[in-house]
Amino acid sequence: EPEVTQTPSHQVTQMGQEVILRCVPISNHLYFYWYRQILGQKVEFLVSFYNNEISEKSEIFDDQFSVERPDGSNFTLKIRSTKLEDSAMYFCASKAGAKNIQYFGAGTRLSVL
Amino acid sequence: KQEVTQIPAALSVPEGENLVLNCSFTDSAIYNLQWFRQDPGKGLTSLLLIQSSQREQTSGRLNASLDKSSGRSTLYIAASQPGDSATYLCAAPLNSGGSNYKLTFGKGTLLTVNP
C-alpha cells in the first residue's frame, strides 16, 4: 500500500540552527500538509500546499518556516533558526482530492537543545 | 474557529468488551470527519472517514457514526483486544469552500484494553 515517507525519524539540533524535514507524499496526491504535535498536546495544523503554492497557514507558521516542493516528489519543511519551543513531532500528510482521506507519515521527532 | 473535544480522555476496559469513544465539534459545517489511531511515539493511522452526507461508516470491528446537527461523532469498537490499545483521535475539516481542508484535531482518548 502506498505511504507517506518522512525522513529523518529523529533530528537533534542546536538552538538557532536551520533544519529541513523531508517528506515524500503518495505519488498521485495533490494536497500536502504539515502538522506538528508538541508532547502531550493536540496535533496542530501548520500549513497546506496545493498547486505549487501555500493555500493556508496557521499563526504558528511564521517567517521562520518555509515549505517547498522542489522536484515534484519531495515536500520539505524548513525552520530557519530553531527555538527550544520548536521541539515537537512533525507530521507530513497528503491526499488525492478534496473529499479524500488525509494520509499521514510516521513523523519526524525534532529535538532542539 | 472549530474546536474538537474528545471524551473520555482515557479509558481502560477488559478484553472482549464493546466500547464507545466520543467526539464533539463546535462548527457543524464540516466536510467530513476522520478517526485516527496513534500508537505511542508513532504517526497517525487513518481508521475511518465519514463524509458529511453519511451517517455511519464501518470497517471490521469499528463503526463510526456522525450526527452533524448535534456536532457529535462516535467510534464504536466491538470485542476489544489488547492490540487495540492506543490513542484514538478524531479530526474534522471545515467546509470552508477552499481546497485546503486542514484538519482540526481533538486531544484524543487513550484506550487501554487489559488481557
CSV table of C-alpha atoms in Angstrom, one decimal:
chain,number,residue,atom,x,y,z
A,1,GLU,CA,0.0,0.0,0.0
A,2,PRO,CA,1.4,3.5,-0.9
A,3,GLU,CA,2.5,5.5,2.1
A,4,VAL,CA,3.8,8.9,3.1
A,5,THR,CA,7.5,8.7,3.9
A,6,GLN,CA,9.3,11.1,6.3
A,7,THR,CA,13.0,11.5,7.0
A,8,PRO,CA,14.7,11.6,9.3
A,9,SER,CA,12.7,9.9,12.0
A,10,HIS,CA,14.6,11.8,14.7
A,11,GLN,CA,16.5,15.1,14.3
A,12,VAL,CA,18.5,16.7,17.1
A,13,THR,CA,19.7,20.2,16.6
A,14,GLN,CA,21.1,23.2,18.5
A,15,MET,CA,19.0,26.3,19.0
A,16,GLY,CA,19.5,28.7,16.2
A,17,GLN,CA,20.4,26.1,13.6
A,18,GLU,CA,18.4,25.5,10.4
A,19,VAL,CA,16.7,22.2,9.9
A,20,ILE,CA,15.0,20.7,6.9
A,21,LEU,CA,12.4,18.0,7.4
A,22,ARG,CA,11.7,15.9,4.4
A,23,CYS,CA,8.6,14.1,3.1
A,24,VAL,CA,7.7,12.0,0.1
A,25,PRO,CA,3.9,12.2,-0.3
A,26,ILE,CA,1.9,9.5,-2.1
A,27,SER,CA,2.7,9.8,-5.8
A,28,ASN,CA,-0.7,10.8,-7.3
A,29,HIS,CA,-1.7,13.1,-4.4
A,30,LEU,CA,-2.3,16.8,-5.0
A,31,TYR,CA,-2.8,18.3,-1.5
A,32,PHE,CA,0.1,18.4,1.0
A,33,TYR,CA,0.2,19.4,4.7
A,34,TRP,CA,2.5,19.8,7.6
A,35,TYR,CA,1.2,19.4,11.2
A,36,ARG,CA,3.0,19.3,14.5
A,37,GLN,CA,2.4,17.7,17.9
A,38,ILE,CA,4.1,19.0,21.0
A,39,LEU,CA,4.5,16.3,23.6
A,40,GLY,CA,1.2,15.8,25.4
A,41,GLN,CA,-0.7,18.2,23.2
A,42,LYS,CA,-3.0,18.2,20.3
A,43,VAL,CA,-1.9,17.7,16.7
A,44,GLU,CA,-1.9,21.3,15.2
A,45,PHE,CA,-2.1,22.4,11.6
A,46,LEU,CA,0.9,24.3,10.3
A,47,VAL,CA,0.5,24.7,6.5
A,48,SER,CA,-1.3,23.4,3.5
A,49,PHE,CA,0.1,23.4,-0.1
A,50,TYR,CA,-1.7,22.9,-3.3
A,51,ASN,CA,-1.0,23.7,-7.0
A,52,ASN,CA,2.6,24.7,-6.1
A,53,GLU,CA,1.7,27.3,-3.5
A,54,ILE,CA,0.7,27.7,0.1
A,55,SER,CA,-3.0,27.6,0.3
A,56,GLU,CA,-3.3,28.2,4.1
A,57,LYS,CA,-1.0,28.7,7.1
A,58,SER,CA,-1.6,28.9,10.8
A,59,GLU,CA,-0.3,31.6,13.1
A,60,ILE,CA,2.4,29.2,14.2
A,61,PHE,CA,3.8,29.2,10.6
A,62,ASP,CA,5.8,32.5,10.9
A,63,ASP,CA,8.7,33.8,8.8
A,64,GLN,CA,11.0,31.2,10.3
A,65,PHE,CA,9.1,28.4,8.5
A,66,SER,CA,9.0,27.7,4.8
A,67,VAL,CA,7.9,24.8,2.6
A,68,GLU,CA,9.0,23.7,-0.8
A,69,ARG,CA,8.1,21.0,-3.4
A,70,PRO,CA,11.4,21.2,-5.3
A,71,ASP,CA,11.1,18.3,-7.7
A,72,GLY,CA,7.5,17.1,-7.9
A,73,SER,CA,8.1,14.3,-5.4
A,74,ASN,CA,9.6,15.7,-2.2
A,75,PHE,CA,7.8,18.1,0.1
A,76,THR,CA,10.1,19.8,2.7
A,77,LEU,CA,9.6,22.0,5.8
A,78,LYS,CA,12.4,24.3,6.7
A,79,ILE,CA,12.8,26.0,10.0
A,80,ARG,CA,15.4,28.8,9.6
A,81,SER,CA,16.5,29.4,13.2
A,82,THR,CA,15.2,26.8,15.6
A,83,LYS,CA,13.9,27.6,19.0
A,84,LEU,CA,13.5,25.4,22.0
A,85,GLU,CA,9.7,25.6,21.6
A,86,ASP,CA,10.0,24.1,18.1
A,87,SER,CA,10.7,20.7,19.7
A,88,ALA,CA,7.8,18.5,18.6
A,89,MET,CA,6.8,15.7,16.3
A,90,TYR,CA,6.2,17.0,12.8
A,91,PHE,CA,3.8,15.1,10.6
A,92,CYS,CA,3.5,15.4,6.8
A,93,ALA,CA,0.2,14.4,5.2
A,94,SER,CA,-1.2,14.2,1.7
A,95,LYS,CA,-4.4,13.5,-0.1
A,96,ALA,CA,-5.5,12.8,-3.6
A,97,GLY,CA,-8.6,15.1,-3.7
A,98,ALA,CA,-10.7,17.5,-1.6
A,99,LYS,CA,-13.0,14.7,-0.5
A,100,ASN,CA,-10.4,12.1,0.2
A,101,ILE,CA,-8.7,10.8,3.3
A,102,GLN,CA,-5.5,12.5,4.5
A,103,TYR,CA,-2.7,10.1,4.9
A,104,PHE,CA,0.0,10.8,7.4
A,105,GLY,CA,3.6,9.9,7.6
A,106,ALA,CA,5.2,8.4,10.7
A,107,GLY,CA,6.6,11.8,11.7
A,108,THR,CA,9.9,13.4,12.4
A,109,ARG,CA,10.7,14.0,16.1
A,110,LEU,CA,12.6,17.3,16.3
A,111,SER,CA,14.6,17.9,19.5
A,112,VAL,CA,16.1,21.4,19.8
A,113,LEU,CA,18.8,21.7,22.5
B,1,LYS,CA,-13.0,28.6,14.8
B,2,GLN,CA,-13.5,24.8,15.0
B,3,GLU,CA,-13.0,23.2,18.4
B,4,VAL,CA,-12.9,19.4,18.7
B,5,THR,CA,-13.4,17.7,22.1
B,6,GLN,CA,-13.0,14.0,22.9
B,7,ILE,CA,-14.4,12.3,25.9
B,8,PRO,CA,-13.2,10.4,27.9
B,9,ALA,CA,-9.6,11.4,27.9
B,10,ALA,CA,-8.7,7.9,29.0
B,11,LEU,CA,-10.5,4.6,29.1
B,12,SER,CA,-9.5,1.2,30.5
B,13,VAL,CA,-11.5,-1.9,29.7
B,14,PRO,CA,-11.1,-5.6,29.9
B,15,GLU,CA,-10.5,-7.6,26.7
B,16,GLY,CA,-13.7,-8.5,24.9
B,17,GLU,CA,-15.7,-5.5,26.0
B,18,ASN,CA,-17.5,-3.3,23.5
B,19,LEU,CA,-16.8,0.4,23.9
B,20,VAL,CA,-17.7,3.8,22.6
B,21,LEU,CA,-15.4,6.8,22.1
B,22,ASN,CA,-17.0,10.3,21.8
B,23,CYS,CA,-16.0,13.3,19.7
B,24,SER,CA,-17.8,16.6,19.6
B,25,PHE,CA,-17.2,19.6,17.3
B,26,THR,CA,-18.4,23.2,17.6
B,27,ASP,CA,-18.9,24.1,13.9
B,28,SER,CA,-21.2,21.7,12.1
B,29,ALA,CA,-20.1,22.9,8.7
B,30,ILE,CA,-17.7,20.1,8.4
B,31,TYR,CA,-16.7,18.5,5.1
B,32,ASN,CA,-16.1,15.1,6.6
B,33,LEU,CA,-14.8,13.5,9.8
B,34,GLN,CA,-11.8,11.3,10.2
B,35,TRP,CA,-10.9,8.9,13.0
B,36,PHE,CA,-7.2,8.1,13.6
B,37,ARG,CA,-5.2,5.7,15.7
B,38,GLN,CA,-1.9,6.8,17.2
B,39,ASP,CA,0.5,4.4,18.9
B,40,PRO,CA,3.0,5.9,21.5
B,41,GLY,CA,5.6,7.9,19.7
B,42,LYS,CA,4.3,7.0,16.3
B,43,GLY,CA,2.4,8.5,13.4
B,44,LEU,CA,-1.3,8.7,12.7
B,45,THR,CA,-3.1,5.8,11.1
B,46,SER,CA,-6.4,6.6,9.4
B,47,LEU,CA,-9.2,4.3,10.6
B,48,LEU,CA,-12.4,5.7,9.1
B,49,LEU,CA,-13.6,8.6,7.1
B,50,ILE,CA,-17.2,9.7,7.2
B,51,GLN,CA,-18.4,12.2,4.6
B,52,SER,CA,-20.7,14.9,5.8
B,53,SER,CA,-23.6,13.3,3.9
B,54,GLN,CA,-23.1,9.9,5.6
B,55,ARG,CA,-24.4,8.8,9.0
B,56,GLU,CA,-22.2,5.8,9.5
B,57,GLN,CA,-19.1,4.0,8.3
B,58,THR,CA,-17.9,0.5,9.2
B,59,SER,CA,-14.5,-1.2,8.9
B,60,GLY,CA,-14.2,-4.6,10.6
B,61,ARG,CA,-14.9,-4.2,14.3
B,62,LEU,CA,-15.0,-0.5,14.0
B,63,ASN,CA,-18.1,1.6,13.4
B,64,ALA,CA,-18.2,5.3,13.3
B,65,SER,CA,-21.3,7.5,13.3
B,66,LEU,CA,-21.8,11.1,12.5
B,67,ASP,CA,-24.5,13.5,13.6
B,68,LYS,CA,-23.7,16.9,12.2
B,69,SER,CA,-26.8,18.6,13.7
B,70,SER,CA,-25.7,17.8,17.2
B,71,GLY,CA,-22.0,18.2,16.5
B,72,ARG,CA,-21.1,14.6,17.5
B,73,SER,CA,-19.4,11.5,16.3
B,74,THR,CA,-18.8,8.2,18.0
B,75,LEU,CA,-16.4,5.4,17.4
B,76,TYR,CA,-17.7,2.0,18.4
B,77,ILE,CA,-15.2,-0.8,18.9
B,78,ALA,CA,-16.6,-4.3,19.2
B,79,ALA,CA,-15.0,-7.1,21.1
B,80,SER,CA,-11.9,-5.1,22.1
B,81,GLN,CA,-8.5,-6.7,22.0
B,82,PRO,CA,-5.2,-5.7,23.7
B,83,GLY,CA,-3.9,-4.7,20.3
B,84,ASP,CA,-6.5,-2.0,20.2
B,85,SER,CA,-4.6,-0.2,23.0
B,86,ALA,CA,-3.7,3.2,21.5
B,87,THR,CA,-4.8,6.9,21.4
B,88,TYR,CA,-7.8,7.5,19.2
B,89,LEU,CA,-8.1,10.9,17.6
B,90,CYS,CA,-10.9,12.5,15.7
B,91,ALA,CA,-10.4,15.3,13.3
B,92,ALA,CA,-12.6,17.4,11.1
B,93,PRO,CA,-12.0,19.9,8.3
B,94,LEU,CA,-14.4,22.8,7.9
B,95,ASN,CA,-16.3,23.1,4.6
B,96,SER,CA,-14.8,26.5,4.0
B,97,GLY,CA,-15.2,26.3,0.3
B,98,GLY,CA,-11.5,26.4,-0.1
B,99,SER,CA,-9.4,23.5,-1.2
B,100,ASN,CA,-7.1,23.2,1.8
B,101,TYR,CA,-9.5,21.5,4.3
B,102,LYS,CA,-7.0,21.5,7.1
B,103,LEU,CA,-7.8,19.1,9.9
B,104,THR,CA,-8.7,20.3,13.4
B,105,PHE,CA,-7.9,17.5,15.9
B,106,GLY,CA,-9.2,16.6,19.3
B,107,LYS,CA,-6.8,15.7,22.1
B,108,GLY,CA,-7.6,12.1,21.8
B,109,THR,CA,-8.8,9.2,24.0
B,110,LEU,CA,-6.1,6.9,25.4
B,111,LEU,CA,-7.6,3.4,25.3
B,112,THR,CA,-6.1,0.5,27.3
B,113,VAL,CA,-7.5,-2.9,26.8
B,114,ASN,CA,-6.4,-5.3,29.5
B,115,PRO,CA,-5.9,-9.0,28.8
